């Protein structure tokens, strides 16, 4: 059956599930639902920008790591890696589906003081217990394996070469979207501008589209990325999520390294890694306020005054580099604890969050998409228990802190 074409007006007046936002999360959830034989409902995915130009998904650095401080985040990435490596099989061995690259050059978390080295050692124990390949390396051990670093100020690092590095997440996104549509999910170019609830305030009843249609919804999923607050406020629900700018720079080195550059997190907060034959560096701004939803202006002084001096100090071979591309993207930054907010609202039971992923949402999309689809289908999580990510903690302002945040 040919995939339905994208239209602006939905074909029906009512859907079992309406997903607000059709990027990585909207498409992950739509795909996991539509691929599950136990789910036989109708799905509408409403996406305001079919080019996805200004989404987090389009600006991502697309890396995955096992190095988290919370057990559940490690397990989420373990499933992420399994999904990436077995993508064809998860996609039903469809011969059109390509293999997905997972380039395991690892993350290298550098510590320049004993206190942070202690934190890394503790995290390494947690990760090792869960089967992750993280090892703590002294400066001498780092130098032996990666002689290009300048490590005079470095006490040690955590590094892991298994299932950690770059993955081709955009191909996963393309296929989730394509396959979900082929399995019957309807994607429309439109915008959700309002929602109504029932009298008791216990359920969303309808979503209103920019084009004027009012659509009845059995369940509504908020997958609207950095705009998550705008969506939830349509129901009077607040979320501690802000758009925060993150900068990415692609550069060429006159003398390229002879081996992969792990995703190196410098103590300054700048990170860098191999990017094909080039290199990628990224950082937050020094001041990190919430920005306007449409503010994607690049700050060119950051490269010249901050990023380049830091990377050239850490890797002296990067003294001679040429900037070849750069962009600013938005994190959906959870100001409470930089962790995801997942699952149903405490009172509006059919309003589901898929929000607040901050800088680690891409890698979490297989596990989170599966979990949210389980919740919608069965009313419970069947594989990983995502209750620590629930909205309850937002209401009680109880952070579920993740120490390993980039
Ligand atoms: C610079 C940068 C680097 C990153 N690096 C990594 C990384 O290395 N690893 C990692 O795991 N994660 C990374 N992330 C995070 C990751 O990219 C995001 O968590 C993920 O892409 C979020 O996907 P999303 O679908 O939730 O949001 P988005 O991609 O922003 O999608 C939200 C969608 O909702 C739509 N929408 C919003 N409101 C409405 C509405 N009212 N009606 C209809 N549509 C609506 C938007 O148009 C958009 O398409 C990075 C992010 C950035 C910005």
CSV table of C-alpha atoms and ligand atoms in Angstrom, one decimal:
chain,number,residue,atom,x,y,z
A,1,UNK,CA,0.0,0.0,0.0
A,2,UNK,CA,1.4,3.4,-0.9
A,3,UNK,CA,2.0,5.8,1.9
A,4,UNK,CA,-0.7,8.5,2.3
A,5,UNK,CA,0.5,11.9,1.1
A,6,UNK,CA,0.9,14.7,3.5
A,7,UNK,CA,-2.2,16.9,3.7
A,8,UNK,CA,-3.1,19.9,5.8
A,9,UNK,CA,-6.6,18.7,6.8
A,10,UNK,CA,-7.1,15.4,8.7
A,11,UNK,CA,-9.1,12.8,7.0
A,12,UNK,CA,-11.2,12.1,10.1
A,13,UNK,CA,-13.0,14.0,12.9
A,14,UNK,CA,-11.7,11.8,15.7
A,15,UNK,CA,-8.5,9.8,16.4
A,16,UNK,CA,-7.5,7.5,19.2
A,17,UNK,CA,-4.1,9.2,19.5
A,18,UNK,CA,-3.2,12.8,18.5
A,19,UNK,CA,0.5,13.5,18.6
A,20,UNK,CA,1.5,17.2,18.7
A,21,UNK,CA,4.9,17.4,16.9
A,22,UNK,CA,6.2,14.9,14.3
A,23,UNK,CA,10.0,15.1,14.8
A,24,UNK,CA,12.1,12.4,16.5
A,25,UNK,CA,9.7,11.9,19.4
A,26,UNK,CA,6.4,12.2,17.6
A,27,UNK,CA,7.7,9.8,15.0
A,28,UNK,CA,9.2,7.4,17.5
A,29,UNK,CA,5.9,7.1,19.3
A,30,UNK,CA,3.8,6.9,16.1
A,31,UNK,CA,6.1,4.1,14.8
A,32,UNK,CA,6.1,2.1,18.0
A,33,UNK,CA,2.3,2.4,18.3
A,34,UNK,CA,1.6,1.5,14.6
A,35,UNK,CA,4.1,-1.4,14.7
A,36,UNK,CA,2.5,-3.0,17.8
A,37,UNK,CA,-0.1,-5.6,16.8
A,38,UNK,CA,-1.8,-5.0,20.2
A,39,UNK,CA,-2.5,-1.4,19.2
A,40,UNK,CA,-5.3,-1.1,16.6
A,41,UNK,CA,-6.2,2.6,17.1
A,42,UNK,CA,-6.0,5.6,14.8
A,43,UNK,CA,-3.0,8.0,15.0
A,44,UNK,CA,-2.8,11.6,13.9
A,45,UNK,CA,0.6,13.3,13.9
A,46,UNK,CA,0.3,17.1,13.6
A,47,UNK,CA,3.5,18.9,12.5
A,48,UNK,CA,3.7,22.6,12.1
A,49,UNK,CA,6.9,22.6,10.1
A,50,UNK,CA,7.3,19.7,7.7
A,51,UNK,CA,10.9,20.9,6.8
A,52,UNK,CA,11.8,20.3,10.4
A,53,UNK,CA,14.3,23.2,9.9
A,54,UNK,CA,14.1,24.6,13.4
A,55,UNK,CA,13.6,21.5,15.4
A,56,UNK,CA,16.1,20.0,18.0
A,57,UNK,CA,16.1,17.0,15.8
A,58,UNK,CA,17.6,18.9,12.9
A,59,UNK,CA,20.3,20.5,15.1
A,60,UNK,CA,21.3,17.4,17.0
A,61,UNK,CA,24.9,16.1,17.4
A,62,UNK,CA,23.4,12.6,17.3
A,63,UNK,CA,25.6,10.8,19.9
A,64,UNK,CA,24.8,8.1,22.3
A,65,UNK,CA,26.5,7.2,25.6
A,66,UNK,CA,26.2,4.7,28.4
A,67,UNK,CA,27.8,7.2,30.8
A,68,UNK,CA,24.9,8.4,32.9
A,69,UNK,CA,24.7,8.7,36.6
A,70,UNK,CA,21.2,7.2,36.9
A,71,UNK,CA,20.6,3.5,36.3
A,72,UNK,CA,17.5,4.0,34.3
A,73,UNK,CA,19.3,6.4,31.9
A,74,UNK,CA,22.0,3.8,31.4
A,75,UNK,CA,19.4,1.2,30.7
A,76,UNK,CA,17.6,3.5,28.3
A,77,UNK,CA,20.8,4.0,26.3
A,78,UNK,CA,21.5,0.3,26.4
A,79,UNK,CA,18.3,-0.3,24.6
A,80,UNK,CA,19.1,2.6,22.3
A,81,UNK,CA,22.3,0.9,21.3
A,82,UNK,CA,20.6,-2.4,20.8
A,83,UNK,CA,17.9,-0.8,18.7
A,84,UNK,CA,20.5,1.1,16.5
A,85,UNK,CA,22.6,-2.0,16.0
A,86,UNK,CA,19.6,-4.2,15.1
A,87,UNK,CA,17.6,-1.5,13.3
A,88,UNK,CA,16.8,-3.6,10.3
A,89,UNK,CA,15.4,-6.4,12.4
A,90,UNK,CA,13.3,-4.0,14.5
A,91,UNK,CA,12.0,-2.6,11.2
A,92,UNK,CA,10.7,-6.1,10.3
A,93,UNK,CA,13.7,-6.9,8.0
A,94,UNK,CA,12.2,-4.6,5.4
A,95,UNK,CA,14.8,-4.9,2.6
A,96,UNK,CA,14.6,-1.1,1.9
A,97,UNK,CA,15.8,-0.3,5.4
A,98,UNK,CA,19.5,0.4,5.7
A,99,UNK,CA,21.9,-0.7,8.4
A,100,UNK,CA,22.6,2.1,10.9
A,101,UNK,CA,26.1,3.2,11.8
A,102,UNK,CA,27.1,3.3,15.4
A,103,UNK,CA,30.7,4.7,15.5
A,104,UNK,CA,31.9,3.7,18.9
A,105,UNK,CA,34.7,6.2,19.5
A,106,UNK,CA,33.4,6.7,23.1
A,107,UNK,CA,32.9,9.7,25.3
A,108,UNK,CA,36.0,10.9,27.2
A,109,UNK,CA,34.9,12.9,30.3
A,110,UNK,CA,38.0,14.7,31.5
A,111,UNK,CA,38.5,15.7,35.1
A,112,UNK,CA,40.9,18.4,36.1
A,113,UNK,CA,40.4,18.0,39.9
A,114,UNK,CA,40.2,15.2,42.4
A,115,UNK,CA,36.6,15.9,43.4
A,116,UNK,CA,35.4,15.5,39.8
A,117,UNK,CA,37.6,12.5,39.3
A,118,UNK,CA,35.9,11.0,42.4
A,119,UNK,CA,32.5,11.6,40.8
A,120,UNK,CA,33.7,9.9,37.7
A,121,UNK,CA,35.0,6.9,39.6
A,122,UNK,CA,31.6,6.5,41.3
A,123,UNK,CA,29.7,6.8,38.0
A,124,UNK,CA,32.0,4.2,36.5
A,125,UNK,CA,31.1,1.8,39.3
A,126,UNK,CA,27.3,2.3,38.6
A,127,UNK,CA,27.8,1.9,34.9
A,128,UNK,CA,30.1,-1.2,35.2
A,129,UNK,CA,27.5,-2.9,37.5
A,130,UNK,CA,25.0,-2.4,34.7
A,131,UNK,CA,27.3,-3.9,32.1
A,132,UNK,CA,28.6,-0.8,30.5
A,133,UNK,CA,32.2,-0.8,29.3
A,134,UNK,CA,33.3,2.4,31.1
A,135,UNK,CA,36.7,2.5,32.6
A,136,UNK,CA,38.4,5.2,34.6
A,137,UNK,CA,41.8,6.2,33.0
A,138,UNK,CA,44.6,8.0,34.6
A,139,UNK,CA,46.3,10.8,32.7
A,140,UNK,CA,49.1,8.5,31.8
A,141,UNK,CA,46.7,5.9,30.5
A,142,UNK,CA,44.9,8.5,28.4
A,143,UNK,CA,48.2,9.7,27.0
A,144,UNK,CA,49.2,6.2,26.0
A,145,UNK,CA,46.0,5.5,24.0
A,146,UNK,CA,45.4,9.1,22.8
A,147,UNK,CA,48.8,10.8,22.5
A,148,UNK,CA,47.4,13.9,20.8
A,149,UNK,CA,45.9,15.3,24.0
A,150,UNK,CA,47.6,17.9,26.2
A,151,UNK,CA,46.9,16.6,29.7
A,152,UNK,CA,49.0,18.7,32.1
A,153,UNK,CA,45.9,19.8,34.0
A,154,UNK,CA,44.1,16.5,33.8
A,155,UNK,CA,43.7,14.0,36.7
A,156,UNK,CA,41.9,11.3,34.8
A,157,UNK,CA,38.9,10.5,32.7
A,158,UNK,CA,36.0,8.1,32.2
A,159,UNK,CA,36.0,6.5,28.8
A,160,UNK,CA,34.0,3.7,27.1
A,161,UNK,CA,34.4,2.3,23.7
A,162,UNK,CA,31.4,0.0,23.7
A,163,UNK,CA,28.1,1.3,22.2
A,164,UNK,CA,29.1,4.9,22.7
A,165,UNK,CA,29.7,7.5,20.1
A,166,UNK,CA,27.9,8.8,16.9
A,167,UNK,CA,24.9,7.1,15.4
A,168,UNK,CA,23.0,8.0,12.2
A,169,UNK,CA,19.8,9.0,14.0
A,170,UNK,CA,18.4,11.0,11.1
A,171,UNK,CA,18.0,7.8,9.1
A,172,UNK,CA,16.2,6.2,12.0
A,173,UNK,CA,13.9,9.3,12.1
A,174,UNK,CA,13.2,9.1,8.3
A,175,UNK,CA,12.3,5.5,8.6
A,176,UNK,CA,10.2,5.8,11.6
A,177,UNK,CA,8.2,8.5,9.9
A,178,UNK,CA,7.9,6.6,6.6
A,179,UNK,CA,7.1,3.3,8.2
A,180,UNK,CA,4.5,4.8,10.6
A,181,UNK,CA,2.7,6.4,7.7
A,182,UNK,CA,2.8,3.2,5.7
A,183,UNK,CA,1.3,1.4,8.7
A,184,UNK,CA,-1.6,3.9,8.8
A,185,UNK,CA,-0.5,6.8,11.0
A,186,UNK,CA,-1.6,10.1,9.4
A,187,UNK,CA,0.8,13.0,9.3
A,188,UNK,CA,-0.5,16.4,8.5
A,189,UNK,CA,1.2,19.8,8.1
A,190,UNK,CA,-0.8,21.9,10.6
A,191,UNK,CA,-0.5,23.3,14.1
A,192,UNK,CA,-2.3,22.5,17.3
A,193,UNK,CA,-3.4,25.9,18.6
A,194,UNK,CA,-5.9,25.0,21.4
A,195,UNK,CA,-7.3,22.0,23.3
A,196,UNK,CA,-10.4,21.5,25.3
A,197,UNK,CA,-11.0,19.3,28.4
A,198,UNK,CA,-14.1,17.6,29.8
A,199,UNK,CA,-16.1,19.3,32.6
A,200,UNK,CA,-14.2,17.6,35.4
A,201,UNK,CA,-10.8,18.5,34.0
A,202,UNK,CA,-9.8,14.9,33.9
A,203,UNK,CA,-9.4,14.4,30.2
A,204,UNK,CA,-8.5,16.3,27.0
A,205,UNK,CA,-11.4,16.0,24.6
A,206,UNK,CA,-10.4,17.9,21.5
A,207,UNK,CA,-7.5,19.6,19.8
A,208,UNK,CA,-8.1,22.6,17.5
A,209,UNK,CA,-6.0,23.0,14.4
A,210,UNK,CA,-4.7,26.3,13.0
A,211,UNK,CA,-6.8,25.6,10.0
A,212,UNK,CA,-9.9,25.6,12.2
A,213,UNK,CA,-10.9,22.0,12.5
A,214,UNK,CA,-11.7,20.6,15.9
A,215,UNK,CA,-10.6,17.0,16.3
A,216,UNK,CA,-11.7,14.6,19.0
A,217,UNK,CA,-8.8,12.8,20.7
A,218,UNK,CA,-8.7,9.7,22.8
A,219,UNK,CA,-5.1,10.5,23.9
A,220,UNK,CA,-3.0,13.5,23.2
A,221,UNK,CA,0.8,13.3,23.3
A,222,UNK,CA,2.9,16.4,23.8
A,223,UNK,CA,5.9,15.8,21.5
A,224,UNK,CA,6.5,19.5,20.7
A,225,UNK,CA,10.2,19.8,21.7
A,226,UNK,CA,11.3,23.2,23.0
A,227,UNK,CA,7.7,24.4,22.5
A,228,UNK,CA,6.4,21.9,25.0
A,229,UNK,CA,5.3,24.6,27.3
A,230,UNK,CA,3.1,26.3,24.7
A,231,UNK,CA,1.4,23.0,24.1
A,232,UNK,CA,0.8,22.1,27.7
A,233,UNK,CA,-0.4,25.7,28.5
A,234,UNK,CA,-3.3,25.1,26.2
A,235,UNK,CA,-4.6,22.9,29.1
A,236,UNK,CA,-3.4,25.3,31.8
A,237,UNK,CA,-0.5,22.9,32.6
A,238,UNK,CA,2.9,24.3,33.3
A,239,UNK,CA,6.2,22.6,32.5
A,240,UNK,CA,9.7,23.7,33.6
A,241,UNK,CA,11.0,23.6,30.0
A,242,UNK,CA,12.8,26.4,28.2
A,243,UNK,CA,14.4,26.7,24.8
A,244,UNK,CA,18.1,27.1,25.4
A,245,UNK,CA,20.7,27.7,22.7
A,246,UNK,CA,23.4,25.2,22.0
A,247,UNK,CA,26.1,25.9,19.5
A,248,UNK,CA,27.8,23.5,17.1
A,249,UNK,CA,30.9,24.1,15.0
A,250,UNK,CA,32.3,21.9,12.2
A,251,UNK,CA,36.0,22.4,11.5
A,252,UNK,CA,38.7,20.9,9.4
A,253,UNK,CA,42.3,20.4,10.8
A,254,UNK,CA,45.3,21.2,8.7
A,255,UNK,CA,47.0,18.1,10.4
A,256,UNK,CA,44.2,15.6,11.0
A,257,UNK,CA,44.6,13.2,13.9
A,258,UNK,CA,45.7,9.7,13.1
A,259,UNK,CA,42.9,8.2,15.0
A,260,UNK,CA,39.3,9.0,16.0
A,261,UNK,CA,38.8,11.8,18.4
A,262,UNK,CA,36.5,10.5,21.2
A,263,UNK,CA,33.6,12.8,22.2
A,264,UNK,CA,35.8,14.7,24.6
A,265,UNK,CA,34.1,16.7,27.3
A,266,UNK,CA,36.7,19.3,28.3
A,267,UNK,CA,36.5,20.6,31.9
A,268,UNK,CA,35.6,24.0,30.3
A,269,UNK,CA,32.3,22.5,29.1
A,270,UNK,CA,33.4,22.5,25.4
A,271,UNK,CA,33.0,19.2,23.7
A,272,UNK,CA,34.5,17.9,20.5
A,273,UNK,CA,34.6,14.8,18.4
A,274,UNK,CA,35.4,13.2,15.1
A,275,UNK,CA,32.8,14.1,12.4
A,276,UNK,CA,33.7,12.0,9.3
A,277,UNK,CA,36.9,13.6,7.9
A,278,UNK,CA,36.2,16.7,9.9
A,279,UNK,CA,35.7,17.5,13.6
A,280,UNK,CA,32.7,18.8,15.6
A,281,UNK,CA,32.8,21.0,18.6
A,282,UNK,CA,30.0,22.4,20.7
A,283,UNK,CA,29.2,24.3,23.8
A,284,UNK,CA,26.6,26.3,25.7
A,285,UNK,CA,26.9,30.1,25.9
A,286,UNK,CA,28.5,31.5,29.0
A,287,UNK,CA,25.2,33.1,30.0
A,288,UNK,CA,22.5,30.5,29.3
A,289,UNK,CA,19.1,32.2,29.4
A,290,UNK,CA,15.8,31.0,27.8
A,291,UNK,CA,15.7,32.3,24.3
A,292,UNK,CA,12.8,33.2,21.9
A,293,UNK,CA,11.4,30.2,20.1
A,294,UNK,CA,12.6,31.5,16.7
A,295,UNK,CA,16.0,32.9,17.8
A,296,UNK,CA,18.6,30.8,16.1
A,297,UNK,CA,21.2,33.5,15.6
A,298,UNK,CA,24.7,32.2,15.8
A,299,UNK,CA,27.2,33.8,18.1
A,300,UNK,CA,30.4,33.9,16.0
A,301,UNK,CA,32.5,35.3,18.8
A,302,UNK,CA,32.1,32.0,20.7
A,303,UNK,CA,34.2,30.2,18.1
A,304,UNK,CA,37.0,32.7,18.0
A,305,UNK,CA,37.1,33.7,21.7
A,306,UNK,CA,36.1,30.4,23.5
A,307,UNK,CA,35.9,27.2,21.5
A,308,UNK,CA,38.9,27.4,19.3
A,309,UNK,CA,41.3,28.5,22.1
A,310,UNK,CA,40.1,25.6,24.2
A,311,UNK,CA,40.3,22.9,21.6
A,312,UNK,CA,43.7,24.1,20.4
A,313,UNK,CA,45.0,24.0,24.0
A,314,UNK,CA,43.6,20.5,24.6
A,315,UNK,CA,44.7,19.1,21.2
A,316,UNK,CA,47.7,21.2,20.1
A,317,UNK,CA,47.3,19.8,16.5
A,318,UNK,CA,44.1,21.9,16.4
A,319,UNK,CA,46.2,25.1,16.4
A,320,UNK,CA,45.6,25.2,12.6
A,321,UNK,CA,42.0,24.6,11.8
A,322,UNK,CA,39.4,26.0,9.5
A,323,UNK,CA,35.8,26.5,10.5
A,324,UNK,CA,33.6,25.1,7.8
A,325,UNK,CA,30.1,25.2,9.2
A,326,UNK,CA,28.2,26.2,12.4
A,327,UNK,CA,24.7,26.4,13.7
A,328,UNK,CA,22.7,27.2,16.8
A,329,UNK,CA,20.0,24.8,18.0
A,330,UNK,CA,17.6,24.6,20.9
A,331,UNK,CA,17.6,22.2,23.7
A,332,UNK,CA,14.1,21.6,25.4
A,333,UNK,CA,15.9,22.3,28.6
A,334,UNK,CA,14.2,21.0,31.8
A,335,UNK,CA,15.2,23.5,34.4
A,336,UNK,CA,14.2,21.3,37.3
A,337,UNK,CA,16.6,18.4,36.7
A,338,UNK,CA,17.6,18.2,33.0
A,339,UNK,CA,15.9,14.9,32.7
A,340,UNK,CA,13.0,13.8,30.6
A,341,UNK,CA,9.3,14.3,31.6
A,342,UNK,CA,7.4,11.2,30.5
A,343,UNK,CA,4.0,9.7,31.0
A,344,UNK,CA,0.5,10.9,31.8
A,345,UNK,CA,-0.4,14.1,33.6
A,346,UNK,CA,-1.5,13.4,37.2
A,347,UNK,CA,-5.1,14.8,36.6
A,348,UNK,CA,-5.6,15.0,32.9
A,349,UNK,CA,-5.0,11.3,32.5
A,350,UNK,CA,-5.0,11.2,28.7
A,351,UNK,CA,-2.5,14.0,28.2
A,352,UNK,CA,0.9,12.3,27.8
A,353,UNK,CA,4.3,14.1,28.1
A,354,UNK,CA,7.3,13.3,25.9
A,355,UNK,CA,9.3,16.3,26.9
A,356,UNK,CA,12.3,18.0,28.4
A,357,UNK,CA,15.1,15.8,27.0
A,358,UNK,CA,17.6,18.5,27.2
A,359,UNK,CA,20.8,17.3,25.5
A,360,UNK,CA,20.2,13.5,25.5
A,361,UNK,CA,16.9,13.0,23.8
A,362,UNK,CA,18.0,11.6,20.5
A,363,UNK,CA,19.6,8.5,22.0
A,364,UNK,CA,16.7,8.0,24.3
A,365,UNK,CA,14.1,8.1,21.6
A,366,UNK,CA,13.9,4.3,20.9
A,367,UNK,CA,13.4,3.4,24.6
A,368,UNK,CA,11.2,6.4,25.4
A,369,UNK,CA,9.1,5.9,22.2
A,370,UNK,CA,8.6,2.3,23.1
A,371,UNK,CA,7.7,3.1,26.7
A,372,UNK,CA,5.2,5.8,25.8
A,373,UNK,CA,3.6,3.5,23.3
A,374,UNK,CA,3.3,0.8,26.0
A,375,UNK,CA,1.7,3.3,28.3
A,376,UNK,CA,-0.9,4.3,25.7
A,377,UNK,CA,-1.6,0.6,24.6
A,378,UNK,CA,-1.5,-1.2,28.0
A,379,UNK,CA,-1.9,1.6,30.6
A,380,UNK,CA,1.5,0.5,32.0
A,381,UNK,CA,5.2,0.3,31.1
A,382,UNK,CA,6.2,-3.2,30.1
A,383,UNK,CA,9.9,-3.1,29.5
A,384,UNK,CA,11.6,-0.2,31.4
A,385,UNK,CA,9.8,1.5,34.2
A,386,UNK,CA,9.7,5.2,33.4
A,387,UNK,CA,7.8,6.2,36.6
A,388,UNK,CA,10.9,8.2,37.9
A,389,UNK,CA,10.4,10.5,34.9
A,390,UNK,CA,6.7,11.1,35.7
A,391,UNK,CA,5.0,14.5,36.1
A,392,UNK,CA,4.5,13.9,39.8
A,393,UNK,CA,8.0,15.1,40.5
A,394,UNK,CA,7.3,18.3,38.6
A,395,UNK,CA,4.3,19.0,40.8
A,396,UNK,CA,6.2,18.3,44.0
A,397,UNK,CA,9.4,20.0,42.7
A,398,UNK,CA,11.4,16.9,43.5
A,399,UNK,CA,14.3,16.7,41.0
A,400,UNK,CA,15.4,13.4,39.5
A,401,UNK,CA,18.9,14.6,39.0
A,402,UNK,CA,21.1,13.4,36.2
A,403,UNK,CA,24.7,14.4,37.0
A,404,UNK,CA,26.1,13.5,33.6
A,405,UNK,CA,24.6,16.3,31.5
A,406,UNK,CA,26.3,17.9,28.4
B,1,LIG,C1,22.8,21.3,19.4
B,1,LIG,C2,22.1,20.0,19.9
B,1,LIG,C3,22.9,18.9,20.1
B,1,LIG,C4,22.3,17.7,20.5
B,1,LIG,N1,23.0,16.6,20.6
B,1,LIG,C5,22.5,15.4,21.1
B,1,LIG,C6,23.2,14.2,21.2
B,1,LIG,O1,24.4,14.2,20.8
B,1,LIG,N2,22.6,13.1,21.6
B,1,LIG,C7,21.3,13.1,22.1
B,1,LIG,O2,20.8,12.1,22.5
B,1,LIG,N3,20.5,14.2,22.0
B,1,LIG,C8,21.1,15.4,21.5
B,1,LIG,N4,20.3,16.5,21.4
B,1,LIG,C9,18.9,16.5,21.9
B,1,LIG,C10,18.0,15.9,20.8
B,1,LIG,O3,18.3,16.4,19.5
B,1,LIG,C11,16.6,16.2,21.2
B,1,LIG,O4,16.3,15.8,22.5
B,1,LIG,C12,15.6,15.5,20.3
B,1,LIG,O5,15.9,15.8,18.9
B,1,LIG,C13,14.2,16.1,20.6
B,1,LIG,O6,13.2,15.6,19.7
B,1,LIG,P1,11.7,16.2,19.8
B,1,LIG,O7,11.0,15.4,18.8
B,1,LIG,O8,11.3,16.1,21.2
B,1,LIG,O9,11.8,17.7,19.6
B,1,LIG,P2,11.9,18.5,18.2
B,1,LIG,O10,12.9,17.9,17.3
B,1,LIG,O11,12.2,20.0,18.5
B,1,LIG,O12,10.5,18.4,17.5
B,1,LIG,C14,9.4,19.0,18.1
B,1,LIG,C15,8.4,19.1,16.9
B,1,LIG,O13,7.1,19.6,17.4
B,1,LIG,C16,6.6,20.5,16.4
B,1,LIG,N5,5.6,21.3,17.1
B,1,LIG,C17,5.8,22.1,18.1
B,1,LIG,N6,4.6,22.7,18.5
B,1,LIG,C18,3.7,22.3,17.7
B,1,LIG,C19,2.3,22.5,17.5
B,1,LIG,N7,1.6,23.3,18.4
B,1,LIG,N8,1.6,21.9,16.5
B,1,LIG,C20,2.3,21.1,15.7
B,1,LIG,N9,3.6,20.8,15.7
B,1,LIG,C21,4.3,21.4,16.7
B,1,LIG,C22,7.9,21.3,15.9
B,1,LIG,O14,7.7,21.9,14.7
B,1,LIG,C23,8.9,20.1,15.9
B,1,LIG,O15,8.9,19.5,14.6
B,1,LIG,C24,20.9,17.7,20.9
B,1,LIG,C25,20.1,18.8,20.7
B,1,LIG,C26,20.7,20.0,20.2
B,1,LIG,C27,19.9,21.2,20.0
